[in-house]
Every structure is written in C-alpha cells, then in structure tokens.
Amino acid sequence: MEKIFNNTQVAFSLKSDTELDRAYFLFKMIDNQPLVRIGTAVTNFALKANLPVEGLIRATVFDHFCGGVNEDDCLSVVDKMYTKGVSSVLDYSVEGKEEENQFDAALDMTLKTIEFAKERQAIPFAVFKPTGFGRFELYEKIGAKIALTADEQAEWNRVLVRFDQVCNEAHKKNVALLIDGEESWMQDAADEVVTNMMRKFNKEKAIVFNTLQLYRWDRLDYLKQLHEKAKAEEFFIGMKLVRGAYMEKEIARAIEKGYPSPICATKEATDKNYDDTVCYMAEHLDTMSIFAGTHNELSTYKLMELLKEKGINANDERIWFGQLYGMSDNISYNLAENGYNDAKYLPFGPVKDVMPYLIRRAEENTSVAGQTSRELSMIKAERNRRKGK
Ligand SMILES: Cc1cc2nc3c(=O)[nH]c(=O)nc-3n(C[C@H](O)[C@H](O)[C@H](O)COP(=O)(O)OP(=O)(O)OC[C@H]3O[C@@H](n4cnc5c(N)ncnc54)[C@H](O)[C@@H]3O)c2cc1C
C-alpha cells in the first residue's frame, strides 16, 4: 500500500503558521509527564474552587481538542474541515452526570445533533455515551444480574425510553448513530440494549452502531455470536472498532476484585485483535458496516489494503475511518484527500464538564508510546517544509 500519511502539506493545509506553532507548544507540554500530572491536579482543584482558569484552559487544551462550548460554536470548524473532505461527528462530551434532568438534557442534545446531521452532509453520524442517558451503577447492577428495586426498575425503563427515542429519530431521519463503549463492568447491560436497537432499527441497513473495544480479548467472539443472531433475525450490524480508552482502570479493578483481566496481555495482542476484527467485518460487508476509530497508521493501512484487495470503493458507505479532533490530522486529511470516508469526533460542551474528556486526551497522549512524538515530528516537518528547509 502506498504510504500516504507523511504528506504534511495535506495534513496541515487548514492550519496557519500561528496555529501550527500553538499545536507544537501544546504537544510539547503534553509530552512532559510530570507537567501533565501536576497540571491535571491543579486544574481540577482550580475549577472546583471556582478560580478563573477557564480562559487559560480554553486557550490551550480546550481549543485544540474541542469545537466549542455549544453545538453552534462547532459549525465553523465543521464547515472548514469539510472543505478538505473531512466530516465531523458532533460529540457532546459532558460526562459523569447522575441526575435525571442531566440525562434528559443529554437526550435533547443528541436529538439536536441528529437534526444537525440530517441537515448537513458534513455531519454523517450522531453519537452518545450510554452513561449520558443513565446512571453508571444501574448499568453495572444489571450487568451483574443483581435484582433492581422498583424505583431502579422505573429509572431503567426511562433509560430504555431514551435509547429508543434517539434510535427511532436517527432511523426516521436516516442518520447513522454511534454509541460509545465504556468500562467493561457496565458494558454488558449497554450491549444488550444496543443489540435490541439494532434488531429494531437496522432492518434495511446499519443505522445503530455499537462499539467494540478490542483491547478486550473476548470481543471478536462476541461479534461472531452477534453475527449469528443478526443472520437468524435478519438485521444489520454497525460497529465502531476502537482499541479502548480505559485500560489502566480495567486492569486495576480486575486485580482489586481478583478476576482475570479482560484486557489482552500485550499491546501486540490488542493490535492483532483489532486487525483480525476489522478483517472479519470486511469479509461480511453484506451485513456489516465499519467505523474504524483509530489513530494507528498500520491498522488504517490494513483496512485500506483490504478494500483494495476486495475491489471495494474507497468511499463505500459501509466503511468509515475516524479520528479525534486535534489528533492525527495526517491520517484524517490524507484519507479524505485520497477519497476515503473520514470523520473526526468533534467534542463540545462547557469547559468544566468537558474536563474528564480533556484529561483522558492529555493522559493518552502522554502514555501512548509514540503518539505525541509522532504529532511533534509531523508538525516539525511541516514547519520546515513551509520555511523551504
Ligand atoms: C473516533 C474515535 C472514537 C473513539 N471512541 C471510543 C469509545 O467509544 N470507547 C473507548 O473506550 N475508546 C474510544 N476511542 C479511543 C480509543 O479506544 C483509543 O484509546 C485511542 O484511539 C488509541 O488507540 P489507537 O487505535 O488510536 O492506537 P494505538 O495508539 O496503536 O493504541 C493504543 C491503545 O492500545 C491499547 N494498549 C496499549 N498498551 C497496551 C498493552 N500493554 N496491552 C494491551 N493493550 C494495550 C490501549 O487500548 C491503548 O489506548 C475512540 C477513538 C477514536 C479515534
């Protein structure tokens, strides 16, 4: 496969010199582990104590990784990226809420983003998190098969209504809907609900997409079992394939509770699991659609190669590639430039509420071997190219 991701001119075509300098400065900071650790603690404290740090956060990490504080803020970014063929997924990234009115607010926001997507070619998907619609502990209890109290059952029924409402709306408006994956100990309950949504709304094509986190060694078998159900009951499978964002937490909990870790033993095993699953899905595109959410260049090339081998068009509507806004532009923009379907998650929400998301990004960029240095070397190469060096 021709290597296309080193083309920095395409990758940064939308960034001015100043924006490029700012990105360089930011990744330099993120590259510094102690700084990220201290910065995270100080920021959390300052936000809790209502100190005026929002301006600083906005000027640094927030504006780099987010589209704005509300959905309207994001539209200029959406339009700008689409001039280069890169689509957007508006991601209301408010996390960790516990109240019914907050779940209803997340529902309303997701319905709104479905409406936005309906109106704009540049937004091909909507997205939400299961714990945006209901309490984490409720999913956990159901997953562990612990009986719910009458009040909890009523609460769960409201969660099911929220799922049904958004999936129904997405189906009516023909907008594909991604549902994020979270911690394994709440995921069984979410998987069951999402599968029911696929049964109901994926009769003609994949509208509802669940997420497979392939750092989990059991997920390919899970997909194969789901495939059997889908064949027998005649529905389509939509899957976002990611490696998974909660590895440290997963391993720590397994040790604490004394059960086998659900995570692949090595990074190489996760990589293989990811690529095998992409391959399995690509073999069954008659009933499956893929959203490959990854910043891994090798996995991305592998899927491109599979499409080529099978004679599938780069812009086949069943295959999407996805990255996060603020990361791996070299992959996103070069994929789009070469005719592939690519969409970036564009997070938005009040600064304070988006902090868990931002902290995950900062920590991920600090810990994922090679990610930050790759970003830095790409930016450096582009700066040099512009200076004619
Ligand atoms: C569009 C998009 C949507 C996403 N949605 C979700 C989501 O819904 N849920 C979610 O959990 N994450 C989600 N993520 C984040 C994703 O799971 C990864 O954290 C992130 O993308 C880094 O993985 P990578 O595939 O880009 O590649 P890489 O950088 O090659 O891989 C890093 C990943 O490999 C795994 N890994 C690292 N070390 C080891 C090890 N020693 N043993 C085993 N495995 C290891 C971890 O999962 C780690 O995050 C999303 C990412 C994108 C781009």
XYZ file of C-alpha atoms and ligand atoms in Angstrom:
442
model
C 0.000 0.000 0.000
C 1.331 3.426 -0.921
C 2.266 5.290 2.272
C 0.195 8.462 2.291
C 0.244 9.647 5.906
C 3.550 11.509 5.748
C 2.173 14.204 3.487
C 2.258 17.090 5.971
C 1.176 19.674 3.425
C -2.191 17.925 3.094
C -2.325 17.107 6.816
C -1.990 20.726 7.940
C -3.481 22.529 4.956
C -6.040 24.236 7.217
C -3.533 25.376 9.857
C -1.936 28.806 9.739
C 1.687 29.163 10.871
C 0.489 30.517 14.224
C -1.904 27.600 14.723
C 0.883 25.198 13.875
C 3.146 26.864 16.450
C 0.398 26.638 19.071
C -0.116 22.919 18.360
C 3.631 22.350 18.671
C 3.757 24.145 22.009
C 0.768 22.158 23.295
C 2.149 18.737 22.343
C 5.498 19.726 23.838
C 3.711 20.366 27.142
C 1.698 17.137 26.901
C 4.910 15.243 26.240
C 6.028 16.113 29.739
C 4.505 13.514 32.110
C 5.085 15.301 35.432
C 3.688 18.509 33.935
C 0.505 16.722 32.799
C 0.100 15.108 36.227
C 0.568 18.356 38.117
C -1.410 20.369 35.565
C -4.356 17.974 35.840
C -4.428 18.135 39.635
C -4.079 21.934 39.727
C -6.745 22.424 37.040
C -9.230 20.148 38.794
C -8.654 21.972 42.055
C -8.915 25.410 40.441
C -12.194 24.529 38.674
C -13.698 23.124 41.878
C -12.630 26.243 43.771
C -14.137 28.416 41.021
C -10.804 30.084 40.291
C -10.723 31.914 36.963
C -8.812 29.330 34.930
C -11.331 28.726 32.154
C -9.658 31.276 29.889
C -6.334 29.515 30.233
C -7.868 26.084 29.565
C -9.701 27.438 26.527
C -6.588 28.991 25.079
C -4.624 25.758 25.422
C -6.081 22.234 25.518
C -9.764 23.116 25.046
C -9.486 24.918 21.728
C -7.096 22.307 20.416
C -9.265 19.279 21.241
C -12.799 20.752 21.198
C -15.080 22.501 18.729
C -16.578 24.913 21.279
C -18.832 25.159 24.306
C -22.015 24.500 22.340
C -23.093 22.880 19.108
C -23.394 26.167 17.206
C -19.763 27.041 18.021
C -18.713 23.868 16.216
C -20.283 24.714 12.875
C -17.455 26.903 11.608
C -14.997 24.072 12.372
C -17.318 21.547 10.696
C -17.534 23.665 7.540
C -13.812 24.340 7.486
C -12.835 20.659 7.786
C -15.357 19.715 5.130
C -13.666 21.998 2.587
C -10.968 19.288 2.654
C -13.468 16.433 2.640
C -13.121 15.607 6.350
C -16.515 15.077 8.026
C -17.455 15.675 11.673
C -19.253 13.812 14.437
C -20.562 16.313 16.996
C -19.774 14.776 20.367
C -21.493 16.263 23.432
C -18.670 15.390 25.800
C -20.264 16.134 29.147
C -19.503 13.152 31.389
C -20.071 11.775 34.859
C -23.599 13.132 35.402
C -26.000 11.431 37.805
C -29.307 13.306 37.675
C -32.437 12.627 35.631
C -32.603 16.191 34.298
C -28.984 15.854 33.107
C -29.811 12.596 31.282
C -32.780 14.333 29.670
C -30.502 17.211 28.653
C -28.092 14.733 27.011
C -31.044 13.139 25.226
C -32.206 16.541 23.929
C -28.674 17.371 22.793
C -28.329 14.047 20.954
C -31.691 14.627 19.236
C -30.451 18.055 18.236
C -27.238 16.679 16.762
C -29.299 14.146 14.770
C -31.220 17.111 13.370
C -27.923 18.890 12.575
C -26.664 15.754 10.836
C -29.874 15.433 8.836
C -29.348 18.952 7.504
C -25.630 18.695 6.707
C -23.657 16.335 4.525
C -20.571 17.299 6.552
C -22.026 15.518 9.621
C -22.697 11.889 8.672
C -23.142 10.490 12.223
C -24.525 11.414 15.614
C -23.060 9.932 18.795
C -23.767 9.467 22.507
C -22.444 7.637 25.555
C -24.662 5.091 27.356
C -23.846 6.701 30.729
C -25.048 10.014 29.291
C -28.553 8.513 29.414
C -28.485 6.712 32.763
C -26.523 6.103 35.939
C -23.351 4.021 35.680
C -24.323 1.979 38.777
C -27.597 0.977 37.180
C -25.833 -0.491 34.132
C -23.379 -2.166 36.479
C -26.114 -3.751 38.579
C -27.974 -5.078 35.541
C -24.745 -6.422 34.061
C -24.017 -8.257 37.323
C -27.599 -9.660 37.276
C -28.465 -8.062 40.615
C -32.229 -7.541 41.037
C -33.330 -3.906 40.772
C -35.610 -2.261 43.300
C -38.955 -0.990 41.993
C -37.565 2.547 41.843
C -34.483 1.401 39.984
C -36.620 -0.564 37.534
C -38.616 2.598 36.816
C -35.353 4.501 36.388
C -34.024 1.834 33.979
C -37.258 1.974 31.974
C -36.603 5.687 31.462
C -33.093 4.866 30.187
C -34.603 2.391 27.701
C -37.084 5.020 26.515
C -34.192 7.460 25.915
C -32.319 4.891 23.814
C -35.462 4.081 21.874
C -36.236 7.729 21.249
C -32.810 8.619 19.769
C -32.526 5.434 17.720
C -36.048 5.912 16.372
C -35.251 9.516 15.447
C -31.955 8.509 13.792
C -33.803 5.831 11.801
C -36.579 8.237 10.777
C -34.022 10.824 9.636
C -31.663 8.251 8.100
C -28.713 9.428 10.230
C -26.289 6.772 11.460
C -25.869 6.788 15.238
C -22.671 5.750 17.054
C -22.957 4.557 20.655
C -19.680 4.759 22.573
C -18.157 1.911 24.575
C -17.224 2.392 28.250
C -15.954 0.312 31.190
C -16.458 -3.456 30.811
C -18.412 -3.744 34.056
C -21.222 -1.574 32.700
C -20.897 -2.623 29.064
C -22.875 -5.908 29.174
C -26.074 -4.054 30.029
C -25.388 -1.404 27.364
C -24.605 -4.107 24.761
C -27.945 -5.759 25.352
C -29.854 -2.509 24.889
C -27.871 -1.553 21.770
C -28.392 -5.016 20.258
C -32.130 -4.593 20.747
C -31.892 -1.225 18.997
C -30.050 -2.868 16.067
C -32.777 -5.541 15.897
C -35.414 -2.854 15.691
C -33.804 -0.153 13.541
C -31.169 -1.924 11.419
C -33.603 -3.863 9.224
C -32.613 -2.132 5.972
C -29.029 -1.075 6.792
C -26.802 -0.207 9.750
C -28.212 2.897 11.446
C -27.354 1.999 15.045
C -23.642 1.307 15.708
C -22.334 -0.253 18.908
C -18.616 -0.077 19.874
C -16.169 -2.957 20.221
C -13.135 -2.206 22.397
C -10.538 -4.576 21.041
C -8.168 -4.357 23.983
C -10.735 -6.817 25.353
C -9.739 -10.339 24.276
C -13.346 -11.580 24.277
C -14.745 -9.111 21.726
C -14.161 -10.939 18.449
C -16.041 -13.963 19.810
C -18.761 -11.596 20.979
C -19.005 -10.191 17.441
C -19.199 -13.669 15.928
C -22.063 -14.599 18.249
C -23.827 -11.347 17.406
C -23.331 -12.121 13.729
C -25.187 -15.439 14.185
C -28.093 -13.607 15.824
C -28.100 -10.971 13.081
C -28.234 -13.639 10.363
C -31.031 -15.558 12.098
C -33.090 -12.472 12.887
C -32.185 -10.537 9.741
C -30.724 -7.291 10.956
C -27.563 -5.393 10.008
C -24.616 -4.857 12.360
C -22.996 -1.444 12.718
C -19.765 -1.394 14.744
C -17.285 1.258 15.717
C -13.971 -0.534 16.234
C -11.601 1.018 18.757
C -8.782 -0.340 20.903
C -10.225 1.099 24.140
C -9.596 4.026 26.444
C -9.923 2.593 29.968
C -7.074 0.078 30.108
C -5.450 1.136 33.382
C -8.814 1.251 35.161
C -9.783 -2.186 33.777
C -6.561 -3.824 34.912
C -6.640 -2.157 38.361
C -10.220 -3.298 39.007
C -9.513 -6.870 37.905
C -6.580 -7.029 40.340
C -8.562 -5.454 43.152
C -11.551 -7.803 42.731
C -9.437 -10.859 41.882
C -10.845 -11.785 38.454
C -8.862 -12.373 35.223
C -8.028 -9.184 33.377
C -10.397 -8.578 30.436
C -7.527 -6.843 28.574
C -5.235 -8.526 26.031
C -1.915 -9.492 27.590
C 0.206 -7.238 25.353
C -0.131 -4.280 23.012
C 0.717 -6.627 20.123
C -2.193 -8.884 21.120
C -4.537 -5.881 21.114
C -3.240 -4.839 17.702
C -3.826 -8.325 16.311
C -7.289 -8.495 17.836
C -8.116 -5.134 16.263
C -6.876 -6.095 12.809
C -8.499 -9.566 12.917
C -11.822 -7.970 13.792
C -11.552 -5.392 11.002
C -10.786 -8.298 8.666
C -13.777 -10.331 9.911
C -16.101 -7.401 9.370
C -14.654 -6.616 5.943
C -15.403 -10.251 4.977
C -19.058 -9.726 5.884
C -19.924 -6.348 4.467
C -23.159 -7.809 3.126
C -24.497 -7.458 6.672
C -21.978 -5.201 8.427
C -20.761 -1.593 8.435
C -17.481 -0.470 9.980
C -16.435 2.752 11.676
C -12.702 2.277 12.289
C -11.950 4.701 15.151
C -8.186 4.644 15.349
C -5.017 6.723 15.186
C -2.959 3.655 14.381
C -1.436 4.042 10.934
C -0.759 0.325 10.394
C -4.357 -0.652 11.198
C -5.575 2.088 8.893
C -3.337 0.913 6.047
C -4.524 -2.663 6.636
C -8.159 -1.701 6.170
C -7.302 0.363 3.075
C -5.434 -2.660 1.716
C -8.410 -4.944 2.391
C -10.714 -2.615 0.473
C -8.311 -2.611 -2.450
C -7.974 -6.421 -2.422
C -11.727 -6.861 -2.412
C -12.333 -4.238 -5.083
C -14.416 -2.117 -2.700
C -14.551 1.606 -3.444
C -12.670 3.872 -1.039
C -15.872 5.831 -0.466
C -18.143 2.814 0.068
C -20.778 3.987 2.526
C -20.271 0.938 4.772
C -16.666 1.885 5.610
C -15.683 4.934 7.634
C -12.423 5.905 9.247
C -12.472 8.149 12.330
C -10.039 10.117 14.471
C -10.430 12.601 17.307
C -10.329 16.342 16.635
C -6.885 17.705 17.477
C -5.111 14.404 16.818
C -3.708 12.545 13.814
C -4.625 15.100 11.172
C -2.025 13.393 8.984
C -4.336 10.366 8.856
C -7.667 12.206 8.535
C -6.759 14.713 5.848
C -4.713 12.300 3.763
C -7.504 9.707 3.856
C -10.020 12.317 2.695
C -7.620 13.604 0.050
C -7.403 10.042 -1.313
C -11.170 9.588 -1.475
C -11.830 7.602 1.732
C -14.714 8.367 4.108
C -13.257 10.036 7.170
C -14.917 11.748 10.133
C -13.420 13.406 13.186
C -15.140 13.322 16.585
C -15.628 16.984 17.453
C -16.237 17.269 21.210
C -18.134 20.212 22.676
C -19.614 21.294 25.998
C -18.970 23.691 28.882
C -15.245 23.785 29.745
C -15.761 22.390 33.241
C -17.873 19.457 32.042
C -15.508 18.501 29.227
C -12.537 18.223 31.631
C -12.721 14.385 32.061
C -12.526 14.083 28.263
C -9.609 16.521 28.053
C -7.736 14.802 30.858
C -8.152 11.443 29.063
C -6.688 13.014 25.904
C -3.766 14.578 27.761
C -3.030 11.324 29.622
C -3.436 9.237 26.479
C -1.030 11.458 24.562
C 1.403 11.267 27.435
C 1.190 7.489 27.847
C 0.567 6.100 24.351
C 4.028 5.296 23.104
C 4.864 7.303 20.065
C 1.630 9.298 19.734
C 2.968 12.658 20.892
C 6.340 12.268 19.284
C 4.577 11.446 16.030
C 2.432 14.589 16.303
C 5.522 16.648 17.101
C 7.599 15.260 14.261
C 4.770 15.848 11.769
C 4.382 19.454 12.900
C 8.134 19.963 12.778
C 8.296 18.539 9.251
C 5.539 20.869 8.092
C 7.160 23.923 9.707
C 10.394 23.071 7.885
C 8.558 22.481 4.621
C 6.958 25.922 4.890
C 10.322 27.512 5.607
C 11.686 25.765 2.499
C 14.137 23.722 4.551
C -13.141 8.206 16.527
C -12.769 7.551 17.825
C -13.768 7.117 18.679
C -13.438 6.501 19.906
N -14.437 6.009 20.713
C -14.102 5.298 21.819
C -15.100 4.636 22.599
O -16.295 4.686 22.308
N -14.689 3.943 23.692
C -13.353 3.829 24.045
O -13.044 3.141 25.022
N -12.406 4.459 23.324
C -12.746 5.175 22.228
N -11.749 5.776 21.486
C -10.347 5.813 21.993
C -9.601 4.554 21.576
O -10.141 3.451 22.274
C -8.098 4.591 21.905
O -7.898 4.962 23.224
C -7.273 5.510 21.089
O -7.806 5.698 19.830
C -5.841 4.972 20.964
O -5.804 3.754 20.215
P -5.423 3.662 18.670
O -6.226 2.609 17.983
O -5.546 5.000 18.103
O -3.946 3.131 18.540
P -2.632 2.883 19.325
O -2.061 4.177 19.738
O -1.834 1.995 18.461
O -3.026 2.026 20.592
C -3.110 2.478 21.885
C -4.133 1.593 22.562
O -3.677 0.220 22.595
C -4.110 -0.415 23.781
N -2.910 -0.815 24.553
C -1.840 -0.027 24.877
N -0.937 -0.698 25.598
C -1.416 -1.962 25.754
C -0.940 -3.113 26.445
N 0.217 -3.114 27.116
N -1.710 -4.225 26.414
C -2.894 -4.253 25.737
N -3.390 -3.194 25.061
C -2.670 -2.044 25.081
C -4.933 0.630 24.536
O -6.268 0.448 24.168
C -4.401 1.957 24.014
O -5.331 3.008 24.119
C -12.070 6.369 20.273
C -11.077 6.792 19.401
C -11.399 7.374 18.190
C -10.298 7.800 17.287
